[in-house]
Short mmCIF file of C-alpha atoms and ligand atoms in Angstrom, two decimals:
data_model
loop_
_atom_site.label_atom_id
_atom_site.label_comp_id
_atom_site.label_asym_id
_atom_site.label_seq_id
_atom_site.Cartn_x
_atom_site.Cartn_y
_atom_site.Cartn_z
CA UNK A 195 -5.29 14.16 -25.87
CA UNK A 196 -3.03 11.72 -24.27
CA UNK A 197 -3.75 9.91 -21.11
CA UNK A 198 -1.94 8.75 -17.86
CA UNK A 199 -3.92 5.79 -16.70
CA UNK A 200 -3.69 5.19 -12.80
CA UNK A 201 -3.94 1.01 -12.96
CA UNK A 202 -3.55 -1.22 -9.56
CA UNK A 203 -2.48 -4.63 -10.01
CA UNK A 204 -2.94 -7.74 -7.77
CA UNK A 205 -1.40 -7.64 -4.24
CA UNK A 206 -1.23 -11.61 -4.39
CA UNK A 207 -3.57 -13.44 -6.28
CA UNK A 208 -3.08 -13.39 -9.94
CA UNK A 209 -6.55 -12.95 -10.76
CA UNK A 210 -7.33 -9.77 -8.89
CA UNK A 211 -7.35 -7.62 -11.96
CA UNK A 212 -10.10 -6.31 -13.72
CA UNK A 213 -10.84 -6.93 -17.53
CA UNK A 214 -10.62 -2.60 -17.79
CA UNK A 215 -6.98 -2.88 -16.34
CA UNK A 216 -6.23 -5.46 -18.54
CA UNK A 217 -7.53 -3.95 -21.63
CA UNK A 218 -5.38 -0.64 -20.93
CA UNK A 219 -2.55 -2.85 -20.23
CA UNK A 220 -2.92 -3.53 -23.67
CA UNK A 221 -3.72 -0.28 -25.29
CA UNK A 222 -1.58 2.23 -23.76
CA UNK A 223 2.05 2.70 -25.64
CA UNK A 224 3.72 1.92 -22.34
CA UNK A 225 3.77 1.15 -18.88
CA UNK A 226 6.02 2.64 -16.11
CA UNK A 227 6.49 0.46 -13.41
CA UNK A 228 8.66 0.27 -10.19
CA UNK A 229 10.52 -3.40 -10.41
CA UNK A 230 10.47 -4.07 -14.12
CA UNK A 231 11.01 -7.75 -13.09
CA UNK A 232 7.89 -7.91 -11.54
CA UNK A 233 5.66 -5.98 -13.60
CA UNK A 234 7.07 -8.25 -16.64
CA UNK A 235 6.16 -11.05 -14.19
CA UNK A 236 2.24 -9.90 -14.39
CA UNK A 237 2.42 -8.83 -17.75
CA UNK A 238 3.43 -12.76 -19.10
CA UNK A 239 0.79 -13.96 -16.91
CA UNK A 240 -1.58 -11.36 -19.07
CA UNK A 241 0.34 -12.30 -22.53
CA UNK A 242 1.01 -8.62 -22.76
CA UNK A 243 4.30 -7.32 -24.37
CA UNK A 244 4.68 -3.51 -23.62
CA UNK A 245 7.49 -1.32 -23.17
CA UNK A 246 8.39 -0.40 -19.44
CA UNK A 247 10.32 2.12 -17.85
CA UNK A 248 11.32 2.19 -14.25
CA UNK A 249 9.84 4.76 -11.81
CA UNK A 250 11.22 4.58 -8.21
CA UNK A 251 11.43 6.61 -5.46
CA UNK A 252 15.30 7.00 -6.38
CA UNK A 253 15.09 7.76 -10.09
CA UNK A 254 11.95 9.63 -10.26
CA UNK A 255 12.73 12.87 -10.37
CA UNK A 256 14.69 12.22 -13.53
CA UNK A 257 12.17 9.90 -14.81
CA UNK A 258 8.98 12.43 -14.57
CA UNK A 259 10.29 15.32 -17.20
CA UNK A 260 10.47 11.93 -19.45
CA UNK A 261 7.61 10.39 -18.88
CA UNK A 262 5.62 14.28 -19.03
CA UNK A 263 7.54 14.57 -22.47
CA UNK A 264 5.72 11.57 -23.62
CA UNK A 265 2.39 12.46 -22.81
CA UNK A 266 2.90 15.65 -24.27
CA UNK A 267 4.04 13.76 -27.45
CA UNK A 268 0.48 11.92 -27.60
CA UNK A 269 1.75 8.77 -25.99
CA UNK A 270 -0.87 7.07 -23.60
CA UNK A 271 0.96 5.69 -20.13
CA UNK A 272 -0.10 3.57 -17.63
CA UNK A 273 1.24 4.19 -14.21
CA UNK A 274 1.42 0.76 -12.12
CA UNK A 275 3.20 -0.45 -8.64
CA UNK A 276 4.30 -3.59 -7.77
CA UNK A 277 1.37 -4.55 -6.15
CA UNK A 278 -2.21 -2.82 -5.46
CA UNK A 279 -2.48 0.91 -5.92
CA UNK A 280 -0.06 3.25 -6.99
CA UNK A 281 0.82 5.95 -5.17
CA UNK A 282 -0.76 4.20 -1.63
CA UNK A 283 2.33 3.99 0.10
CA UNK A 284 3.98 3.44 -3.70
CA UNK A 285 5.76 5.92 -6.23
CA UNK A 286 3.28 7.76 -8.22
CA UNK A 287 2.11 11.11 -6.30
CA UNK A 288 4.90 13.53 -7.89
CA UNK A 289 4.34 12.02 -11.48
CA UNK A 290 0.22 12.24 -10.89
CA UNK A 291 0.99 16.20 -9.54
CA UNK A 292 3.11 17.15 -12.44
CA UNK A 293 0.77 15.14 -15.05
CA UNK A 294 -1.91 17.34 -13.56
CA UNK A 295 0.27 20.51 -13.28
CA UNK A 296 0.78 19.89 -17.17
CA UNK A 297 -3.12 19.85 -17.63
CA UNK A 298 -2.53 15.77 -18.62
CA UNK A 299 -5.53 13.89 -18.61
CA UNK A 300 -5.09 11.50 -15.79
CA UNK A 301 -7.62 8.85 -14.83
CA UNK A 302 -7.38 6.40 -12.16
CA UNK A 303 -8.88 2.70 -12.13
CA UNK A 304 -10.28 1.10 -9.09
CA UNK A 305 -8.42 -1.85 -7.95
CA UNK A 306 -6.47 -4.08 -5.17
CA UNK A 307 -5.90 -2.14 -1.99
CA UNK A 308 -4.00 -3.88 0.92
CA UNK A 309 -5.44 -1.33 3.45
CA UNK A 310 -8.56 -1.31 2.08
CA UNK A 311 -8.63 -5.51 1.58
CA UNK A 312 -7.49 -5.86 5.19
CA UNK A 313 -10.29 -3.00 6.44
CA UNK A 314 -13.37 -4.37 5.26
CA UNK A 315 -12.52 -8.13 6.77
CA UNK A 316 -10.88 -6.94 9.67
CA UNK A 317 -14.12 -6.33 11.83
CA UNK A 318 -13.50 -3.30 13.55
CA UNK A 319 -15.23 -0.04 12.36
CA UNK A 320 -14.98 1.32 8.50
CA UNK A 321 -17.17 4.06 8.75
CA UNK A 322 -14.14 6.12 9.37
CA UNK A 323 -10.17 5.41 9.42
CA UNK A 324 -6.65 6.79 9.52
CA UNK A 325 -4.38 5.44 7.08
CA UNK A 326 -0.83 5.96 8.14
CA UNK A 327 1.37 4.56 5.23
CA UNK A 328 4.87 3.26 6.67
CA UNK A 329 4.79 4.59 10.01
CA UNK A 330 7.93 6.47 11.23
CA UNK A 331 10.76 4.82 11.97
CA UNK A 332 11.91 6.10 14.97
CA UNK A 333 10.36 5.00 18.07
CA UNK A 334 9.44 8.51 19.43
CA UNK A 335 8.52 9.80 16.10
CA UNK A 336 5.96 6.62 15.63
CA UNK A 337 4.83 7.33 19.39
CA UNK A 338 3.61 10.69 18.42
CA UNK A 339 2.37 9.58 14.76
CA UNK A 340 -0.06 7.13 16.74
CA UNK A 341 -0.93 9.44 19.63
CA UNK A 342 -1.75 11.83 17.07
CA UNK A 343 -3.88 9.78 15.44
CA UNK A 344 -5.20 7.89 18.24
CA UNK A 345 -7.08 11.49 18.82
CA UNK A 346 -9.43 11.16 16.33
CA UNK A 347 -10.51 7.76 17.74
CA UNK A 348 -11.07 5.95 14.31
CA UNK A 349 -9.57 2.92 13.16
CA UNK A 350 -5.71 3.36 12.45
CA UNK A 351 -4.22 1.42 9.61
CA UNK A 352 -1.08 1.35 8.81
CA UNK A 353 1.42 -1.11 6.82
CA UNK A 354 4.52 -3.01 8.71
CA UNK A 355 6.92 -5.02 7.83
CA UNK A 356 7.41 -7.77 8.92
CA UNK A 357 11.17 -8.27 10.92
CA UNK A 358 9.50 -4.68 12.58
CA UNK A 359 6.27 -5.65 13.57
CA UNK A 360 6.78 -6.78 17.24
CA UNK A 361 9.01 -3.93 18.18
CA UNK A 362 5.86 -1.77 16.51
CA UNK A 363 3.45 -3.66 18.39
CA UNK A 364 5.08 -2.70 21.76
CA UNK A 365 5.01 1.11 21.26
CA UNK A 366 1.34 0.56 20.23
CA UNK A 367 0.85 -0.99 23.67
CA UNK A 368 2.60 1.83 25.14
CA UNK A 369 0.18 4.51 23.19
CA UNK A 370 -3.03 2.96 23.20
CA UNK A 371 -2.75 0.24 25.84
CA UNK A 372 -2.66 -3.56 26.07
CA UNK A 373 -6.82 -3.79 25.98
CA UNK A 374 -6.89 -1.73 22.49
CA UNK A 375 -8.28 -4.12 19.62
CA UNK A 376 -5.79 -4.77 17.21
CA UNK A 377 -6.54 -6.87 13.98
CA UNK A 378 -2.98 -8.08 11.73
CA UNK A 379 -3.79 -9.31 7.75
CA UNK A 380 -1.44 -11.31 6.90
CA UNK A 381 -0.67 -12.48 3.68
CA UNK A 382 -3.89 -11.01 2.03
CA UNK A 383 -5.40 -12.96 -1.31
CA UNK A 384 -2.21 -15.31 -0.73
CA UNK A 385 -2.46 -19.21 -0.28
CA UNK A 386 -1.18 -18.37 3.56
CA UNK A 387 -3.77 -15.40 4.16
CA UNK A 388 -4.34 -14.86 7.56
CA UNK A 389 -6.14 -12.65 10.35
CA UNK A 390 -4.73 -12.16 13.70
CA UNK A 391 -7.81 -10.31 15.98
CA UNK A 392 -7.52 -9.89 19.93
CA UNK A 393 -5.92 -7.24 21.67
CA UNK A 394 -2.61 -5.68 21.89
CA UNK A 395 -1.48 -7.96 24.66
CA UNK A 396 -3.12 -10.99 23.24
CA UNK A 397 -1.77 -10.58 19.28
CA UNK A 398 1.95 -9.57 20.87
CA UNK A 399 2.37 -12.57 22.67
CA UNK A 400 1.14 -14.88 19.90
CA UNK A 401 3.41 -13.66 17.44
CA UNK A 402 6.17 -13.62 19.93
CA UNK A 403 5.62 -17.31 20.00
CA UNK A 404 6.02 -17.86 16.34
CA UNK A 405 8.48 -17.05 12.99
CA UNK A 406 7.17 -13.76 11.66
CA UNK A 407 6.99 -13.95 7.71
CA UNK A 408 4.89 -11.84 4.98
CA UNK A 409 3.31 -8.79 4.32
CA UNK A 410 0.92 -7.36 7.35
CA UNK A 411 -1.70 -4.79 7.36
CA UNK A 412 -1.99 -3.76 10.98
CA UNK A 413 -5.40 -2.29 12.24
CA UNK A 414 -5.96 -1.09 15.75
CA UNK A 415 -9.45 0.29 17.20
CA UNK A 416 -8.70 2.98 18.56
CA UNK A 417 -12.00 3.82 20.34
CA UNK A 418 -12.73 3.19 23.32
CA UNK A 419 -9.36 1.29 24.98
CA UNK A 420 -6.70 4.11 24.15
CA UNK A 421 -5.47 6.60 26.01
CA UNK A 422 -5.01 5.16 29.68
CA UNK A 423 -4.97 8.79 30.88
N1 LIG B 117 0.33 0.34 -3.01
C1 LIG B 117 0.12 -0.90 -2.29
C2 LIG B 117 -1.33 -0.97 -1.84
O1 LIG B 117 -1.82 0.01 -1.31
O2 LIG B 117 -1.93 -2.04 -1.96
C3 LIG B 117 1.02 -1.02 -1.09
C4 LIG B 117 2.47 -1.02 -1.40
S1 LIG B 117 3.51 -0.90 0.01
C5 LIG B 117 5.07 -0.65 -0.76
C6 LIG B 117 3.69 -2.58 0.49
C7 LIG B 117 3.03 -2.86 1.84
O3 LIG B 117 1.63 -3.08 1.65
C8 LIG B 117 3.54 -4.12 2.49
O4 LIG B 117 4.71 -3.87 3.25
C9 LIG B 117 2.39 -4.53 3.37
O5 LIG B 117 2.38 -3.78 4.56
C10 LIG B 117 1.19 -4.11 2.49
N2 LIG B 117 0.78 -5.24 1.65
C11 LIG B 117 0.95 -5.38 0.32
N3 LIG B 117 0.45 -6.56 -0.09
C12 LIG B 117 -0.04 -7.18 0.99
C13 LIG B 117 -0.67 -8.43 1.22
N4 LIG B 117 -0.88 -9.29 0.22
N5 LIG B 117 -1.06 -8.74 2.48
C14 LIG B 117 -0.84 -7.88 3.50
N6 LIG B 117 -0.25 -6.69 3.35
C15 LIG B 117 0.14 -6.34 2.12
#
């Protein structure tokens, strides 16, 4: 019975990958993959030749009846992103529902996580989160998104980018208030990897002063400081 292997690749460093996701790198017939240019990027830094198709959010909903033929042909697929885990915040949670609508074996590897990297250094509680994905764009859709989860008073992550992240930053004032603890990763298992901790007011006015570049992870307490009300 064939098998679509879940497989998360690095989110910087080269050598975050684990000799199992290497090895079905290897074995599998091929590999779907968002950017083909940057999973061939990885896969010559592993010395592995495989074919790849493309799977992104634009093309998969012709790609899936292809890639569910194959599996049903006996071909073995991994599924990877182009960085950490699929389907976080990545393509990969329509093809993993249909694989499993199809009764496809599909089995996931453990891997590189930005929320989960940036959690566990970040210093604010992990006994219980909200991840958030990309919040909402619009600014009274994100307000509500964060009230809503400012509720459960756990730790919201959620991923930024980076030419949005002050404008972000000031609705989170607005929502939780400028004493809320807020923790940025920056740049996680990169040569430029970086933790911004204070509070709202404190970690918008330092990155006010300076040129705001990379991938952030943005964590905010969301305890005891929210909800001025
Ligand atoms: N599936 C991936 C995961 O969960 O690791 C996330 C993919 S999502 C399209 C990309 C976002 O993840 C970036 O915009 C950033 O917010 C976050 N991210 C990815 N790599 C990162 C890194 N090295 N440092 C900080 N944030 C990162």
């Amino acid at each position: 019975m064939s098998i679509l292997y879940i497989v998360p690749t690095p989110i910087g460093n080269l050598e975050d990958i684990t000799l199992r996701a290497v090895r079905i790198l290897q074995e599998v017939d091929t590999i779907v993959c968002e950017d083909t240019r940057q999973t061939i990027k990885l896969l010559s830094h592993l010395k592995i030749s495989k074919p790849l198709i493309s799977f992104y959010t634009q093309n998969q909903l012709k790609r899936i009846p292809q890639i569910i033929a194959m599996l049903k042909d006996g071909k073995n697929v991994a599924l990877v992103s182009d960085c950490g885990t699929p389907a976080i915040s990545d393509p990969g949670y329509f093809l993993i529902k249909e694989a499993l609508e199809n009764n496809i074996n599909v089995v996931p590897l453990p891997g590189p996580c930005a929320l989960i990297t940036a959690v566990i250094a970040s210093g604010l509680p992990t006994d219980s989160f909200v991840f958030l994905g990309f919040l909402k764009r619009k600014p009274g859709k994100m307000r509500k998104e964060l009230e809503s989860a400012g509720q459960q008073k756990k730790t919201i992550i959620f991923y930024e980018s980076p030419h949005r992240l002050l404008k972000t930053l000031e609705i989170c004032k607005e929502v939780f208030g400028g004493n809320a603890n807020v923790v940025l990763a920056r740049e996680l298992t990169k040569k430029f990897e970086e933790f911004v901790r204070g509070n709202l007011d404190q970690v918008t006015k330092n990155m006010q002063k300076r040129e705001i570049l990379g991938e952030f992870v943005v964590m905010i307490e969301a305890y005891e400081a929210c909800f001025n009300s």
